mmCIF file of C-alpha atoms and ligand atoms in Angstrom:
data_model
loop_
_atom_site.group_PDB
_atom_site.id
_atom_site.type_symbol
_atom_site.label_atom_id
_atom_site.label_comp_id
_atom_site.label_asym_id
_atom_site.label_seq_id
_atom_site.Cartn_x
_atom_site.Cartn_y
_atom_site.Cartn_z
ATOM 1 C CA MET G 268 173.909 94.935 4.971
ATOM 2 C CA LYS G 269 174.506 91.462 6.352
ATOM 3 C CA ARG G 270 170.804 90.804 6.225
ATOM 4 C CA LEU G 271 170.587 91.985 2.626
ATOM 5 C CA CYS G 272 173.434 89.670 1.619
ATOM 6 C CA LEU G 273 171.724 86.805 3.411
ATOM 7 C CA ALA G 274 168.435 87.571 1.653
ATOM 8 C CA ILE G 275 170.111 87.666 -1.769
ATOM 9 C CA LEU G 276 171.910 84.422 -1.006
ATOM 10 C CA LEU G 277 168.697 82.692 0.111
ATOM 11 C CA TYR G 278 166.871 83.960 -2.979
ATOM 12 C CA THR G 279 169.608 82.662 -5.342
ATOM 13 C CA ALA G 280 169.644 79.354 -3.499
ATOM 14 C CA SER G 281 165.841 78.978 -3.784
ATOM 15 C CA THR G 282 165.775 79.798 -7.495
ATOM 16 C CA THR G 283 168.614 77.430 -8.324
ATOM 17 C CA ALA G 284 166.907 74.753 -6.166
ATOM 18 C CA SER G 285 163.764 74.912 -8.297
ATOM 19 C CA ALA G 286 165.815 74.580 -11.481
ATOM 20 C CA ALA G 287 167.631 71.634 -9.866
ATOM 21 C CA GLY G 288 164.254 69.946 -9.395
ATOM 22 C CA LEU G 289 164.293 68.966 -13.058
ATOM 23 C CA PRO G 290 165.683 65.604 -14.219
ATOM 24 C CA ALA G 291 169.355 65.722 -15.353
ATOM 25 C CA GLY G 292 169.730 67.080 -18.857
ATOM 26 C CA VAL G 293 166.360 68.909 -19.001
ATOM 27 C CA LYS G 294 166.872 72.592 -19.446
ATOM 28 C CA GLN G 295 164.712 75.219 -17.753
ATOM 29 C CA PRO G 296 162.801 76.911 -20.599
ATOM 30 C CA HIS G 297 162.426 80.710 -20.734
ATOM 31 C CA LEU G 298 158.717 81.496 -20.845
ATOM 32 C CA GLU G 299 157.173 84.864 -21.414
ATOM 33 C CA ILE G 300 153.875 84.961 -19.555
ATOM 34 C CA ASP G 301 151.748 87.792 -20.983
ATOM 35 C CA LEU G 302 148.437 88.141 -19.278
ATOM 36 C CA SER G 303 147.606 91.252 -21.237
ATOM 37 C CA ASP G 304 147.411 89.323 -24.488
ATOM 38 C CA LYS G 305 143.674 88.490 -24.502
ATOM 39 C CA GLU G 306 143.755 86.645 -27.850
ATOM 40 C CA SER G 307 146.472 84.344 -26.661
ATOM 41 C CA LEU G 308 144.531 83.691 -23.436
ATOM 42 C CA GLN G 309 141.409 82.953 -25.455
ATOM 43 C CA ARG G 310 143.251 80.390 -27.641
ATOM 44 C CA GLY G 311 144.697 78.854 -24.447
ATOM 45 C CA ALA G 312 141.233 78.654 -22.954
ATOM 46 C CA ARG G 313 139.920 76.910 -26.069
ATOM 47 C CA THR G 314 142.598 74.293 -25.889
ATOM 48 C CA PHE G 315 142.000 73.794 -22.198
ATOM 49 C CA ILE G 316 138.233 73.439 -22.578
ATOM 50 C CA ASN G 317 138.451 71.156 -25.625
ATOM 51 C CA TYR G 318 141.271 68.901 -24.541
ATOM 52 C CA CYS G 319 141.570 68.946 -20.755
ATOM 53 C CA LEU G 320 138.133 69.309 -19.282
ATOM 54 C CA SER G 321 137.118 65.836 -20.410
ATOM 55 C CA CYS G 322 139.142 64.476 -17.499
ATOM 56 C CA HIS G 323 140.216 67.403 -15.286
ATOM 57 C CA SER G 324 138.092 69.937 -13.500
ATOM 58 C CA ALA G 325 138.818 73.537 -12.725
ATOM 59 C CA ALA G 326 136.344 73.772 -9.874
ATOM 60 C CA TYR G 327 137.228 77.313 -8.817
ATOM 61 C CA MET G 328 136.755 78.837 -12.291
ATOM 62 C CA ARG G 329 133.382 79.911 -13.616
ATOM 63 C CA TYR G 330 132.750 80.130 -17.341
ATOM 64 C CA ASN G 331 131.241 83.610 -17.137
ATOM 65 C CA ARG G 332 134.058 84.947 -14.991
ATOM 66 C CA MET G 333 136.550 83.663 -17.578
ATOM 67 C CA ALA G 334 134.510 85.113 -20.460
ATOM 68 C CA LYS G 335 134.395 88.528 -18.777
ATOM 69 C CA ASP G 336 138.100 88.607 -17.965
ATOM 70 C CA LEU G 337 139.209 87.424 -21.435
ATOM 71 C CA GLY G 338 136.729 89.517 -23.396
ATOM 72 C CA ILE G 339 134.655 86.672 -24.796
ATOM 73 C CA ASP G 340 131.018 87.568 -25.488
ATOM 74 C CA GLU G 341 128.244 85.320 -24.219
ATOM 75 C CA GLU G 342 127.268 84.143 -27.713
ATOM 76 C CA SER G 343 130.755 82.808 -28.579
ATOM 77 C CA LEU G 344 131.019 81.357 -25.084
ATOM 78 C CA ARG G 345 127.801 79.438 -25.650
ATOM 79 C CA ASP G 346 128.666 78.455 -29.217
ATOM 80 C CA ASN G 347 132.275 77.479 -28.857
ATOM 81 C CA LEU G 348 133.138 76.757 -25.250
ATOM 82 C CA LEU G 349 130.203 75.325 -23.342
ATOM 83 C CA PHE G 350 130.267 71.613 -23.881
ATOM 84 C CA VAL G 351 130.081 70.126 -20.423
ATOM 85 C CA THR G 352 127.212 72.366 -19.231
ATOM 86 C CA ASP G 353 124.786 74.873 -20.674
ATOM 87 C CA LYS G 354 124.885 77.341 -17.754
ATOM 88 C CA VAL G 355 127.364 80.174 -18.149
ATOM 89 C CA GLY G 356 127.516 80.567 -14.341
ATOM 90 C CA ASP G 357 128.750 77.028 -13.780
ATOM 91 C CA VAL G 358 132.223 76.122 -12.553
ATOM 92 C CA MET G 359 134.415 74.087 -14.939
ATOM 93 C CA LYS G 360 133.633 70.485 -14.065
ATOM 94 C CA ALA G 361 135.179 67.539 -15.765
ATOM 95 C CA ALA G 362 133.016 65.647 -18.260
ATOM 96 C CA MET G 363 134.250 62.358 -16.824
ATOM 97 C CA PRO G 364 133.232 61.565 -13.197
ATOM 98 C CA ALA G 365 136.316 61.264 -10.964
ATOM 99 C CA GLU G 366 135.498 57.652 -9.968
ATOM 100 C CA ASP G 367 135.380 56.509 -13.618
ATOM 101 C CA ALA G 368 138.663 58.363 -14.333
ATOM 102 C CA LYS G 369 140.269 56.663 -11.402
ATOM 103 C CA LEU G 370 139.145 53.272 -12.730
ATOM 104 C CA TRP G 371 140.507 54.078 -16.186
ATOM 105 C CA PHE G 372 143.826 55.622 -15.287
ATOM 106 C CA GLY G 373 144.501 54.247 -11.816
ATOM 107 C CA THR G 374 144.753 57.848 -10.496
ATOM 108 C CA ALA G 375 142.098 60.543 -10.479
ATOM 109 C CA PRO G 376 143.092 63.499 -12.650
ATOM 110 C CA PRO G 377 143.715 66.358 -10.229
ATOM 111 C CA ASP G 378 141.864 69.688 -10.345
ATOM 112 C CA LEU G 379 143.837 72.103 -12.445
ATOM 113 C CA THR G 380 142.566 75.527 -11.221
ATOM 114 C CA VAL G 381 145.729 76.399 -9.352
ATOM 115 C CA VAL G 382 148.180 73.986 -10.924
ATOM 116 C CA ALA G 383 150.208 76.897 -12.387
ATOM 117 C CA ARG G 384 150.896 77.995 -8.812
ATOM 118 C CA SER G 385 151.851 74.582 -7.447
ATOM 119 C CA ARG G 386 153.940 73.458 -10.423
ATOM 120 C CA GLY G 387 155.007 76.732 -12.007
ATOM 121 C CA PRO G 388 154.638 77.702 -15.711
ATOM 122 C CA GLU G 389 158.054 76.332 -16.780
ATOM 123 C CA TRP G 390 157.254 72.885 -15.400
ATOM 124 C CA LEU G 391 153.849 72.864 -17.114
ATOM 125 C CA TYR G 392 155.476 73.799 -20.401
ATOM 126 C CA LEU G 393 158.044 71.001 -20.069
ATOM 127 C CA TYR G 394 155.271 68.607 -19.077
ATOM 128 C CA MET G 395 153.035 69.362 -22.056
ATOM 129 C CA THR G 396 155.935 69.293 -24.532
ATOM 130 C CA GLY G 397 157.638 66.351 -22.833
ATOM 131 C CA PHE G 398 155.456 63.331 -23.548
ATOM 132 C CA TYR G 399 157.350 60.577 -25.347
ATOM 133 C CA ARG G 400 156.656 57.096 -26.606
ATOM 134 C CA GLU G 401 158.160 54.227 -24.722
ATOM 135 C CA GLY G 402 157.115 50.858 -26.163
ATOM 136 C CA SER G 403 153.333 50.761 -26.152
ATOM 137 C CA ARG G 404 152.782 53.518 -23.604
ATOM 138 C CA TRP G 405 153.400 57.228 -23.006
ATOM 139 C CA ASN G 406 156.016 58.458 -20.625
ATOM 140 C CA ASN G 407 156.906 62.035 -19.657
ATOM 141 C CA ILE G 408 160.283 63.629 -19.183
ATOM 142 C CA VAL G 409 159.347 65.645 -16.076
ATOM 143 C CA PHE G 410 156.720 63.172 -14.715
ATOM 144 C CA PRO G 411 158.140 59.633 -14.966
ATOM 145 C CA ASN G 412 155.508 56.907 -15.489
ATOM 146 C CA VAL G 413 152.689 59.437 -15.665
ATOM 147 C CA ALA G 414 149.173 57.960 -15.814
ATOM 148 C CA MET G 415 147.949 60.670 -18.222
ATOM 149 C CA PRO G 416 148.054 59.836 -21.927
ATOM 150 C CA HIS G 417 149.400 62.402 -24.354
ATOM 151 C CA VAL G 418 146.121 64.049 -25.262
ATOM 152 C CA LEU G 419 147.643 66.419 -27.801
ATOM 153 C CA TYR G 420 149.580 63.803 -29.688
ATOM 154 C CA GLU G 421 147.703 64.545 -32.885
ATOM 155 C CA TRP G 422 149.128 68.051 -32.800
ATOM 156 C CA GLN G 423 152.629 67.184 -31.689
ATOM 157 C CA GLY G 424 153.032 63.735 -33.181
ATOM 158 C CA GLU G 425 155.165 61.101 -31.516
ATOM 159 C CA GLN G 426 158.612 61.561 -30.192
ATOM 160 C CA ARG G 427 161.186 59.340 -28.539
ATOM 161 C CA ALA G 428 163.574 60.374 -25.770
ATOM 162 C CA VAL G 429 167.288 59.866 -26.414
ATOM 163 C CA PHE G 430 169.350 59.482 -23.252
ATOM 164 C CA GLU G 431 173.098 59.738 -22.901
ATOM 165 C CA THR G 432 174.947 57.318 -20.645
ATOM 166 C CA MET G 433 177.272 59.225 -18.305
ATOM 167 C CA GLU G 434 180.663 58.031 -17.038
ATOM 168 C CA ASP G 435 179.187 56.821 -13.741
ATOM 169 C CA GLY G 436 176.669 54.739 -15.656
ATOM 170 C CA SER G 437 173.676 57.005 -14.939
ATOM 171 C CA LYS G 438 171.436 58.130 -17.793
ATOM 172 C CA GLN G 439 170.927 61.746 -18.709
ATOM 173 C CA PHE G 440 168.265 63.114 -21.035
ATOM 174 C CA ASP G 441 169.797 64.438 -24.255
ATOM 175 C CA HIS G 442 167.124 65.280 -26.772
ATOM 176 C CA PHE G 443 163.855 64.185 -28.391
ATOM 177 C CA GLU G 444 163.688 62.553 -31.766
ATOM 178 C CA VAL G 445 160.554 62.738 -33.922
ATOM 179 C CA VAL G 446 159.135 59.311 -34.619
ATOM 180 C CA ARG G 447 155.928 60.490 -36.384
ATOM 181 C CA PRO G 448 155.197 64.113 -37.093
ATOM 182 C CA GLY G 449 151.883 65.571 -35.938
ATOM 183 C CA SER G 450 149.558 68.095 -37.630
ATOM 184 C CA MET G 451 151.560 71.007 -36.218
ATOM 185 C CA LYS G 452 155.186 72.085 -36.822
ATOM 186 C CA LYS G 453 157.352 72.118 -33.682
ATOM 187 C CA GLU G 454 157.201 75.948 -33.411
ATOM 188 C CA GLU G 455 153.422 75.904 -33.807
ATOM 189 C CA TYR G 456 153.006 73.235 -31.133
ATOM 190 C CA ASP G 457 155.364 75.045 -28.714
ATOM 191 C CA ALA G 458 153.404 78.278 -29.259
ATOM 192 C CA ALA G 459 150.078 76.506 -28.608
ATOM 193 C CA ILE G 460 151.498 75.148 -25.332
ATOM 194 C CA ARG G 461 152.812 78.536 -24.320
ATOM 195 C CA GLU G 462 149.251 79.873 -24.799
ATOM 196 C CA LEU G 463 147.771 76.997 -22.852
ATOM 197 C CA VAL G 464 150.223 77.672 -20.011
ATOM 198 C CA ASN G 465 149.446 81.358 -20.199
ATOM 199 C CA PHE G 466 145.806 80.492 -19.688
ATOM 200 C CA LEU G 467 146.629 78.162 -16.729
ATOM 201 C CA VAL G 468 148.595 81.027 -15.079
ATOM 202 C CA TYR G 469 145.612 83.321 -15.524
ATOM 203 C CA MET G 470 143.320 80.698 -14.039
ATOM 204 C CA GLY G 471 145.558 80.235 -10.988
ATOM 205 C CA GLU G 472 145.103 83.877 -10.139
ATOM 206 C CA PRO G 473 142.355 85.681 -12.113
ATOM 207 C CA ALA G 474 142.664 88.679 -9.819
ATOM 208 C CA ARG G 475 146.056 89.379 -11.351
ATOM 209 C CA LEU G 476 144.358 90.852 -14.385
ATOM 210 C CA VAL G 477 142.351 93.203 -12.186
ATOM 211 C CA ARG G 478 145.538 94.075 -10.321
ATOM 212 C CA TYR G 479 147.279 94.993 -13.560
ATOM 213 C CA ARG G 480 144.397 97.288 -14.447
ATOM 214 C CA ILE G 481 144.466 98.976 -11.062
ATOM 215 C CA GLY G 482 148.228 99.220 -11.345
ATOM 216 C CA VAL G 483 147.942 101.248 -14.493
ATOM 217 C CA TYR G 484 145.397 103.657 -12.916
ATOM 218 C CA VAL G 485 147.672 104.089 -9.904
ATOM 219 C CA LEU G 486 150.624 104.963 -12.220
ATOM 220 C CA ILE G 487 148.511 107.505 -14.111
ATOM 221 C CA PHE G 488 147.375 109.044 -10.773
ATOM 222 C CA LEU G 489 150.946 109.226 -9.574
ATOM 223 C CA GLY G 490 152.008 110.849 -12.855
ATOM 224 C CA ILE G 491 149.406 113.566 -12.529
ATOM 225 C CA PHE G 492 150.211 113.943 -8.857
ATOM 226 C CA LEU G 493 153.835 114.513 -9.725
ATOM 227 C CA ILE G 494 153.007 117.471 -11.944
ATOM 228 C CA PHE G 495 151.071 119.187 -9.167
ATOM 229 C CA THR G 496 153.799 118.446 -6.644
ATOM 230 C CA TYR G 497 156.341 119.961 -8.960
ATOM 231 C CA LEU G 498 154.246 123.090 -9.569
ATOM 232 C CA LEU G 499 153.744 123.434 -5.831
ATOM 233 C CA LYS G 500 157.477 123.078 -5.203
ATOM 234 C CA ARG G 501 158.219 125.812 -7.728
ATOM 235 C CA GLU G 502 155.701 128.048 -6.029
ATOM 236 C CA TYR G 503 157.322 127.574 -2.582
ATOM 237 C CA TRP G 504 160.850 128.083 -3.809
ATOM 238 C CA LYS G 505 159.927 131.237 -5.712
ATOM 239 C CA GLN G 506 159.269 132.933 -2.356
ATOM 240 C CA LEU G 507 162.604 131.790 -0.920
ATOM 241 C CA HIS G 508 164.800 133.147 -3.686
HETATM 242 C C1 HEC E 1 142.186 61.237 -20.642
HETATM 243 C C2 HEC E 1 142.147 61.942 -19.401
HETATM 244 C C3 HEC E 1 143.024 63.194 -19.321
HETATM 245 C C4 HEC E 1 142.997 64.269 -20.120
HETATM 246 C C5 HEC E 1 142.115 64.514 -21.346
HETATM 247 C C6 HEC E 1 143.976 65.195 -19.615
HETATM 248 N N1 HEC E 1 144.589 64.665 -18.501
HETATM 249 FE FE1 HEC E 1 145.980 65.621 -17.382
HETATM 250 N N2 HEC E 1 146.054 64.005 -16.095
HETATM 251 C C7 HEC E 1 145.298 62.850 -16.229
HETATM 252 C C8 HEC E 1 145.627 61.911 -15.205
HETATM 253 C C9 HEC E 1 145.020 60.557 -14.988
HETATM 254 C C10 HEC E 1 146.626 62.589 -14.396
HETATM 255 C C11 HEC E 1 147.298 61.994 -13.154
HETATM 256 C C12 HEC E 1 148.691 61.509 -13.571
HETATM 257 C C13 HEC E 1 149.427 60.791 -12.489
HETATM 258 O O1 HEC E 1 149.263 61.113 -11.316
HETATM 259 O O2 HEC E 1 150.204 59.878 -12.870
HETATM 260 C C14 HEC E 1 146.841 63.882 -15.021
HETATM 261 C C15 HEC E 1 147.854 64.774 -14.553
HETATM 262 C C16 HEC E 1 147.996 66.058 -15.102
HETATM 263 C C17 HEC E 1 148.886 67.047 -14.551
HETATM 264 C C18 HEC E 1 149.823 66.868 -13.403
HETATM 265 C C19 HEC E 1 149.179 67.528 -12.186
HETATM 266 C C20 HEC E 1 150.087 67.412 -10.979
HETATM 267 O O3 HEC E 1 150.408 68.501 -10.423
HETATM 268 O O4 HEC E 1 150.409 66.310 -10.588
HETATM 269 C C21 HEC E 1 148.771 68.146 -15.329
HETATM 270 C C22 HEC E 1 149.556 69.455 -15.196
HETATM 271 C C23 HEC E 1 147.830 67.867 -16.363
HETATM 272 N N3 HEC E 1 147.337 66.573 -16.181
HETATM 273 C C24 HEC E 1 147.500 68.774 -17.350
HETATM 274 C C25 HEC E 1 146.546 68.427 -18.343
HETATM 275 C C26 HEC E 1 146.252 69.355 -19.448
HETATM 276 C C27 HEC E 1 146.829 70.747 -19.572
HETATM 277 C C28 HEC E 1 145.350 68.732 -20.237
HETATM 278 C C29 HEC E 1 144.772 69.210 -21.525
HETATM 279 C C30 HEC E 1 145.683 69.556 -22.587
HETATM 280 C C31 HEC E 1 145.122 67.373 -19.660
HETATM 281 N N4 HEC E 1 145.864 67.270 -18.538
HETATM 282 C C32 HEC E 1 144.239 66.427 -20.193
HETATM 283 C C33 HEC E 1 144.344 62.596 -17.237
HETATM 284 C C34 HEC E 1 144.025 63.474 -18.289
#
């Protein structure tokens, strides 16, 4: 019992600690990750390939593996998603060589294959919705002084961060204010980012989809097994009465 209490305590401490990792005033979003929604994953993949692969790689993800997992046929893969390469068996390499990117941005854009595991989906969502304009450059609410420009600003538009000054003089994030609207409404942009994050979670662990499928078979098997067990039990007890 003591051990159980300790485990619960440690678990609560670790979950609150991850929420506490956010800057003051930034609320932890609630994200529904749904890896069974293939269409959402496909839209997320399209955003990722169109807007992120120019700088970032996903060197552990192959195009044909993704197409198979997400139910994309080879023709649409070739027509809509292969820009950087023409081989379906290639891994997702960035269009821009890492040395050039380093020269341009001062930091090489990191590989994003497993970023959903290192950063977590909530952080990624806050990151991709949290770019704001500060003078002539972009800043980010969860990644101060980030070297990455806001690549989806045409969708989201430009926003400015409003901070509240606390009693002790420190500043706390309060809300974003739209400076220039983008081509998408706020809800549309947030939904597109949820789908992008959904895709990043899939990419971090593609085997999860296989595991879900196996899980369903196991449950069906156990269900059928239960019927036989019940019938057998009835048979045994009949003789005892
Ligand atoms: C123009 C080049 C460029 C494009 C396009 C780009 N990024 Fe980045 N990204 C960067 C750079 C540079 C960094 C490193 C930032 C730093 O360390 O300050 C970065 C950092 C990141 C990080 C932080 C990784 C970490 O754990 O530190 C994430 C997440 C990310 N990018 C996601 C994306 C996504 C998603 C897209 C597509 C919507 C995208 N990026 C498109 C240049 C780019």
